[in-house]
Amino acid sequence: MSSVDTYAWADLRLPANLITLGRIVLSPLLFVLILASSDSGGTSWAALVVGWVLGASDYYDGWMARTSGSVSRWGAFLDPLADKVMILGACWCFVFTQRLSWIPVLIITVRELLVSIARTRWARQGLSLPARRSAKLKTLMQGVALTVAVLPPLETVDWAVLLAIWLAVAITVYSGWRYFADGRLGAVAS
């Protein structure tokens, strides 16, 4: 069996997986920086830089795993987990600072939970659904929305934050619908 088929503990030490673990461990720093800037709605240059570093590491760890041939089951599990920790944590911090409304953040949260539960169930049935382009676009748009929310020059530009978060919600819901459609079709085909 290849390491893509099993959870080999040694795979946790692969460089790409260490970067992903680092993203999970460093995400609370982003949350603290957003919350520490609550007087400005969470806008912060420091949070912007940390968020971009975490976002860049998301791209880099995947690229590293693919180009080095070190794709692993741990990486396939940890990478979306790291995305959810960072995105959802930052979103809820912005709700706390009143930069974002809880409604779009709750929609994003529910979608992420439902898709995660469904993917786990499908995996137990032997059905693997690779990330679609719409899911990658969803993660990108969520990152753009958080960038708009955290950017100090946009502190008083509420329409830009509203537009960005609702676009992210639309793409998030669409990509979730695609996962469920694919899962249903895959379950019927198997």
PDB file of C-alpha atoms in Angstrom:
ATOM      1  CA  MET A   1       0.000   0.000   0.000  1.00  0.00           C
ATOM      2  CA  SER A   2       1.232   3.487  -0.807  1.00  0.00           C
ATOM      3  CA  SER A   3       1.280   6.289   1.725  1.00  0.00           C
ATOM      4  CA  VAL A   4      -1.634   7.840  -0.163  1.00  0.00           C
ATOM      5  CA  ASP A   5      -3.751   4.842   0.899  1.00  0.00           C
ATOM      6  CA  THR A   6      -2.734   4.690   4.570  1.00  0.00           C
ATOM      7  CA  TYR A   7      -1.981   7.039   7.453  1.00  0.00           C
ATOM      8  CA  ALA A   8       1.728   6.338   7.922  1.00  0.00           C
ATOM      9  CA  TRP A   9       3.029   8.202  10.983  1.00  0.00           C
ATOM     10  CA  ALA A  10       6.344   8.829   9.239  1.00  0.00           C
ATOM     11  CA  ASP A  11       4.463  10.865   6.619  1.00  0.00           C
ATOM     12  CA  LEU A  12       3.708  13.515   9.236  1.00  0.00           C
ATOM     13  CA  ARG A  13       7.406  14.433   9.042  1.00  0.00           C
ATOM     14  CA  LEU A  14       7.294  15.085   5.295  1.00  0.00           C
ATOM     15  CA  PRO A  15       8.216  18.742   4.635  1.00  0.00           C
ATOM     16  CA  ALA A  16       4.863  19.534   2.997  1.00  0.00           C
ATOM     17  CA  ASN A  17       2.962  18.101   5.973  1.00  0.00           C
ATOM     18  CA  LEU A  18       5.157  20.001   8.436  1.00  0.00           C
ATOM     19  CA  ILE A  19       4.266  23.224   6.615  1.00  0.00           C
ATOM     20  CA  THR A  20       0.582  22.322   6.835  1.00  0.00           C
ATOM     21  CA  LEU A  21       0.913  21.551  10.560  1.00  0.00           C
ATOM     22  CA  GLY A  22       2.692  24.891  10.961  1.00  0.00           C
ATOM     23  CA  ARG A  23      -0.294  26.591   9.342  1.00  0.00           C
ATOM     24  CA  ILE A  24      -2.606  25.020  11.913  1.00  0.00           C
ATOM     25  CA  VAL A  25      -0.314  25.937  14.812  1.00  0.00           C
ATOM     26  CA  LEU A  26       0.176  29.550  13.621  1.00  0.00           C
ATOM     27  CA  SER A  27      -3.488  30.256  12.820  1.00  0.00           C
ATOM     28  CA  PRO A  28      -4.218  31.360  16.419  1.00  0.00           C
ATOM     29  CA  LEU A  29      -1.619  34.119  15.945  1.00  0.00           C
ATOM     30  CA  LEU A  30      -3.807  35.493  13.150  1.00  0.00           C
ATOM     31  CA  PHE A  31      -6.853  35.315  15.425  1.00  0.00           C
ATOM     32  CA  VAL A  32      -5.065  37.160  18.233  1.00  0.00           C
ATOM     33  CA  LEU A  33      -3.936  39.902  15.838  1.00  0.00           C
ATOM     34  CA  ILE A  34      -7.483  40.387  14.541  1.00  0.00           C
ATOM     35  CA  LEU A  35      -8.973  40.441  18.042  1.00  0.00           C
ATOM     36  CA  ALA A  36      -6.235  42.769  19.335  1.00  0.00           C
ATOM     37  CA  SER A  37      -7.335  45.265  16.680  1.00  0.00           C
ATOM     38  CA  SER A  38     -11.005  45.144  17.644  1.00  0.00           C
ATOM     39  CA  ASP A  39     -11.117  48.938  18.027  1.00  0.00           C
ATOM     40  CA  SER A  40     -10.580  49.152  14.246  1.00  0.00           C
ATOM     41  CA  GLY A  41     -12.886  46.235  13.419  1.00  0.00           C
ATOM     42  CA  GLY A  42      -9.989  43.807  13.263  1.00  0.00           C
ATOM     43  CA  THR A  43      -8.086  45.607  10.527  1.00  0.00           C
ATOM     44  CA  SER A  44      -4.367  45.194  10.998  1.00  0.00           C
ATOM     45  CA  TRP A  45      -1.253  45.231   8.834  1.00  0.00           C
ATOM     46  CA  ALA A  46       0.280  42.540  11.039  1.00  0.00           C
ATOM     47  CA  ALA A  47      -2.789  40.299  10.643  1.00  0.00           C
ATOM     48  CA  LEU A  48      -2.687  40.916   6.888  1.00  0.00           C
ATOM     49  CA  VAL A  49       0.938  39.777   6.682  1.00  0.00           C
ATOM     50  CA  VAL A  50       0.342  36.702   8.857  1.00  0.00           C
ATOM     51  CA  GLY A  51      -2.772  35.829   6.842  1.00  0.00           C
ATOM     52  CA  TRP A  52      -0.891  36.125   3.564  1.00  0.00           C
ATOM     53  CA  VAL A  53       1.988  33.996   4.872  1.00  0.00           C
ATOM     54  CA  LEU A  54      -0.505  31.338   5.963  1.00  0.00           C
ATOM     55  CA  GLY A  55      -2.278  31.575   2.605  1.00  0.00           C
ATOM     56  CA  ALA A  56       0.983  31.326   0.662  1.00  0.00           C
ATOM     57  CA  SER A  57       1.987  28.296   2.719  1.00  0.00           C
ATOM     58  CA  ASP A  58      -1.297  26.662   1.665  1.00  0.00           C
ATOM     59  CA  TYR A  59      -0.241  26.925  -1.961  1.00  0.00           C
ATOM     60  CA  TYR A  60       3.386  26.039  -1.254  1.00  0.00           C
ATOM     61  CA  ASP A  61       2.764  22.848   0.740  1.00  0.00           C
ATOM     62  CA  GLY A  62       0.547  21.431  -2.004  1.00  0.00           C
ATOM     63  CA  TRP A  63       3.039  22.353  -4.702  1.00  0.00           C
ATOM     64  CA  MET A  64       5.860  20.832  -2.665  1.00  0.00           C
ATOM     65  CA  ALA A  65       3.977  17.575  -2.091  1.00  0.00           C
ATOM     66  CA  ARG A  66       3.109  17.194  -5.781  1.00  0.00           C
ATOM     67  CA  THR A  67       6.520  18.113  -7.210  1.00  0.00           C
ATOM     68  CA  SER A  68       8.473  16.012  -4.710  1.00  0.00           C
ATOM     69  CA  GLY A  69       6.174  13.021  -5.041  1.00  0.00           C
ATOM     70  CA  SER A  70       5.371  13.137  -1.327  1.00  0.00           C
ATOM     71  CA  VAL A  71       1.577  13.314  -1.561  1.00  0.00           C
ATOM     72  CA  SER A  72       0.220  11.495   1.487  1.00  0.00           C
ATOM     73  CA  ARG A  73      -3.050  10.674   3.126  1.00  0.00           C
ATOM     74  CA  TRP A  74      -2.026  12.863   6.066  1.00  0.00           C
ATOM     75  CA  GLY A  75      -1.564  15.788   3.696  1.00  0.00           C
ATOM     76  CA  ALA A  76      -4.931  15.127   2.051  1.00  0.00           C
ATOM     77  CA  PHE A  77      -6.520  15.222   5.520  1.00  0.00           C
ATOM     78  CA  LEU A  78      -4.506  18.039   7.117  1.00  0.00           C
ATOM     79  CA  ASP A  79      -4.564  20.549   4.242  1.00  0.00           C
ATOM     80  CA  PRO A  80      -8.347  21.101   4.159  1.00  0.00           C
ATOM     81  CA  LEU A  81      -8.386  21.002   7.970  1.00  0.00           C
ATOM     82  CA  ALA A  82      -5.791  23.794   8.080  1.00  0.00           C
ATOM     83  CA  ASP A  83      -7.861  25.790   5.577  1.00  0.00           C
ATOM     84  CA  LYS A  84     -10.970  25.438   7.723  1.00  0.00           C
ATOM     85  CA  VAL A  85      -9.173  26.328  10.952  1.00  0.00           C
ATOM     86  CA  MET A  86      -7.685  29.479   9.433  1.00  0.00           C
ATOM     87  CA  ILE A  87     -10.724  30.644   7.430  1.00  0.00           C
ATOM     88  CA  LEU A  88     -13.429  29.874   9.986  1.00  0.00           C
ATOM     89  CA  GLY A  89     -11.356  31.106  12.914  1.00  0.00           C
ATOM     90  CA  ALA A  90     -10.619  34.414  11.190  1.00  0.00           C
ATOM     91  CA  CYS A  91     -14.240  34.799  10.071  1.00  0.00           C
ATOM     92  CA  TRP A  92     -15.578  34.323  13.597  1.00  0.00           C
ATOM     93  CA  CYS A  93     -12.970  36.751  14.944  1.00  0.00           C
ATOM     94  CA  PHE A  94     -14.313  39.324  12.480  1.00  0.00           C
ATOM     95  CA  VAL A  95     -17.841  38.611  13.722  1.00  0.00           C
ATOM     96  CA  PHE A  96     -16.596  39.261  17.259  1.00  0.00           C
ATOM     97  CA  THR A  97     -15.026  42.584  16.179  1.00  0.00           C
ATOM     98  CA  GLN A  98     -18.254  43.405  14.296  1.00  0.00           C
ATOM     99  CA  ARG A  99     -16.417  43.654  10.972  1.00  0.00           C
ATOM    100  CA  LEU A 100     -18.539  40.821   9.525  1.00  0.00           C
ATOM    101  CA  SER A 101     -22.141  39.857  10.129  1.00  0.00           C
ATOM    102  CA  TRP A 102     -22.684  36.453  11.688  1.00  0.00           C
ATOM    103  CA  ILE A 103     -25.119  35.420   8.923  1.00  0.00           C
ATOM    104  CA  PRO A 104     -22.634  34.905   6.046  1.00  0.00           C
ATOM    105  CA  VAL A 105     -20.103  33.410   8.457  1.00  0.00           C
ATOM    106  CA  LEU A 106     -22.685  30.933   9.744  1.00  0.00           C
ATOM    107  CA  ILE A 107     -23.562  29.947   6.156  1.00  0.00           C
ATOM    108  CA  ILE A 108     -19.875  29.322   5.404  1.00  0.00           C
ATOM    109  CA  THR A 109     -19.457  27.382   8.660  1.00  0.00           C
ATOM    110  CA  VAL A 110     -22.484  25.155   8.036  1.00  0.00           C
ATOM    111  CA  ARG A 111     -21.325  24.403   4.479  1.00  0.00           C
ATOM    112  CA  GLU A 112     -17.838  23.475   5.682  1.00  0.00           C
ATOM    113  CA  LEU A 113     -19.224  21.195   8.393  1.00  0.00           C
ATOM    114  CA  LEU A 114     -21.736  19.481   6.099  1.00  0.00           C
ATOM    115  CA  VAL A 115     -19.173  18.847   3.358  1.00  0.00           C
ATOM    116  CA  SER A 116     -16.619  17.574   5.895  1.00  0.00           C
ATOM    117  CA  ILE A 117     -19.151  15.169   7.404  1.00  0.00           C
ATOM    118  CA  ALA A 118     -20.253  13.980   3.958  1.00  0.00           C
ATOM    119  CA  ARG A 119     -16.687  13.494   2.717  1.00  0.00           C
ATOM    120  CA  THR A 120     -15.891  11.442   5.821  1.00  0.00           C
ATOM    121  CA  ARG A 121     -18.958   9.281   5.230  1.00  0.00           C
ATOM    122  CA  TRP A 122     -18.133   8.858   1.543  1.00  0.00           C
ATOM    123  CA  ALA A 123     -14.526   7.956   2.372  1.00  0.00           C
ATOM    124  CA  ARG A 124     -15.778   5.183   4.670  1.00  0.00           C
ATOM    125  CA  GLN A 125     -17.764   3.878   1.707  1.00  0.00           C
ATOM    126  CA  GLY A 126     -14.615   3.918  -0.419  1.00  0.00           C
ATOM    127  CA  LEU A 127     -15.594   7.011  -2.402  1.00  0.00           C
ATOM    128  CA  SER A 128     -12.888   9.633  -2.782  1.00  0.00           C
ATOM    129  CA  LEU A 129     -13.854  13.024  -4.168  1.00  0.00           C
ATOM    130  CA  PRO A 130     -10.897  15.135  -5.226  1.00  0.00           C
ATOM    131  CA  ALA A 131     -11.118  18.886  -4.777  1.00  0.00           C
ATOM    132  CA  ARG A 132     -12.898  20.514  -7.683  1.00  0.00           C
ATOM    133  CA  ARG A 133     -11.885  23.778  -9.238  1.00  0.00           C
ATOM    134  CA  SER A 134     -14.935  25.375  -7.570  1.00  0.00           C
ATOM    135  CA  ALA A 135     -13.607  24.318  -4.139  1.00  0.00           C
ATOM    136  CA  LYS A 136     -10.232  25.868  -4.887  1.00  0.00           C
ATOM    137  CA  LEU A 137     -11.998  29.035  -6.078  1.00  0.00           C
ATOM    138  CA  LYS A 138     -14.043  28.974  -2.854  1.00  0.00           C
ATOM    139  CA  THR A 139     -10.912  28.928  -0.717  1.00  0.00           C
ATOM    140  CA  LEU A 140      -9.383  31.716  -2.808  1.00  0.00           C
ATOM    141  CA  MET A 141     -12.509  33.883  -2.562  1.00  0.00           C
ATOM    142  CA  GLN A 142     -12.761  33.320   1.178  1.00  0.00           C
ATOM    143  CA  GLY A 143      -9.139  34.469   1.417  1.00  0.00           C
ATOM    144  CA  VAL A 144      -9.920  37.545  -0.689  1.00  0.00           C
ATOM    145  CA  ALA A 145     -12.895  38.368   1.551  1.00  0.00           C
ATOM    146  CA  LEU A 146     -10.713  38.080   4.650  1.00  0.00           C
ATOM    147  CA  THR A 147      -8.029  40.221   3.004  1.00  0.00           C
ATOM    148  CA  VAL A 148     -10.609  42.926   2.284  1.00  0.00           C
ATOM    149  CA  ALA A 149     -11.875  42.664   5.874  1.00  0.00           C
ATOM    150  CA  VAL A 150      -8.411  42.933   7.452  1.00  0.00           C
ATOM    151  CA  LEU A 151      -6.938  45.640   5.191  1.00  0.00           C
ATOM    152  CA  PRO A 152      -6.565  48.883   7.204  1.00  0.00           C
ATOM    153  CA  PRO A 153      -7.236  51.278   4.274  1.00  0.00           C
ATOM    154  CA  LEU A 154     -10.652  49.617   3.877  1.00  0.00           C
ATOM    155  CA  GLU A 155     -11.574  49.982   7.555  1.00  0.00           C
ATOM    156  CA  THR A 156     -14.456  52.338   6.742  1.00  0.00           C
ATOM    157  CA  VAL A 157     -15.390  50.843   3.352  1.00  0.00           C
ATOM    158  CA  ASP A 158     -18.155  48.538   4.525  1.00  0.00           C
ATOM    159  CA  TRP A 159     -19.619  47.934   1.048  1.00  0.00           C
ATOM    160  CA  ALA A 160     -16.354  46.309  -0.105  1.00  0.00           C
ATOM    161  CA  VAL A 161     -16.361  43.929   2.863  1.00  0.00           C
ATOM    162  CA  LEU A 162     -20.039  43.093   2.307  1.00  0.00           C
ATOM    163  CA  LEU A 163     -19.506  42.474  -1.400  1.00  0.00           C
ATOM    164  CA  ALA A 164     -16.449  40.287  -0.800  1.00  0.00           C
ATOM    165  CA  ILE A 165     -18.017  38.149   1.931  1.00  0.00           C
ATOM    166  CA  TRP A 166     -21.271  37.589   0.032  1.00  0.00           C
ATOM    167  CA  LEU A 167     -19.360  36.641  -3.134  1.00  0.00           C
ATOM    168  CA  ALA A 168     -17.421  34.185  -0.976  1.00  0.00           C
ATOM    169  CA  VAL A 169     -20.708  32.841   0.410  1.00  0.00           C
ATOM    170  CA  ALA A 170     -22.133  32.365  -3.103  1.00  0.00           C
ATOM    171  CA  ILE A 171     -19.070  30.430  -4.288  1.00  0.00           C
ATOM    172  CA  THR A 172     -18.961  28.495  -1.003  1.00  0.00           C
ATOM    173  CA  VAL A 173     -22.586  27.373  -1.355  1.00  0.00           C
ATOM    174  CA  TYR A 174     -22.107  26.515  -5.043  1.00  0.00           C
ATOM    175  CA  SER A 175     -18.997  24.416  -4.377  1.00  0.00           C
ATOM    176  CA  GLY A 176     -20.816  22.641  -1.542  1.00  0.00           C
ATOM    177  CA  TRP A 177     -23.691  21.845  -3.876  1.00  0.00           C
ATOM    178  CA  ARG A 178     -21.173  20.419  -6.382  1.00  0.00           C
ATOM    179  CA  TYR A 179     -19.656  18.164  -3.698  1.00  0.00           C
ATOM    180  CA  PHE A 180     -23.066  16.784  -2.786  1.00  0.00           C
ATOM    181  CA  ALA A 181     -23.992  16.272  -6.440  1.00  0.00           C
ATOM    182  CA  ASP A 182     -20.677  14.480  -7.063  1.00  0.00           C
ATOM    183  CA  GLY A 183     -21.073  12.395  -3.905  1.00  0.00           C
ATOM    184  CA  ARG A 184     -24.571  11.357  -4.856  1.00  0.00           C
ATOM    185  CA  LEU A 185     -23.476  10.428  -8.373  1.00  0.00           C
ATOM    186  CA  GLY A 186     -20.412   8.600  -7.041  1.00  0.00           C
ATOM    187  CA  ALA A 187     -22.484   6.673  -4.532  1.00  0.00           C
ATOM    188  CA  VAL A 188     -24.920   5.662  -7.277  1.00  0.00           C
ATOM    189  CA  ALA A 189     -22.072   4.621  -9.594  1.00  0.00           C
ATOM    190  CA  SER A 190     -20.296   2.481  -6.980  1.00  0.00           C
TER     191      SER A 190
END
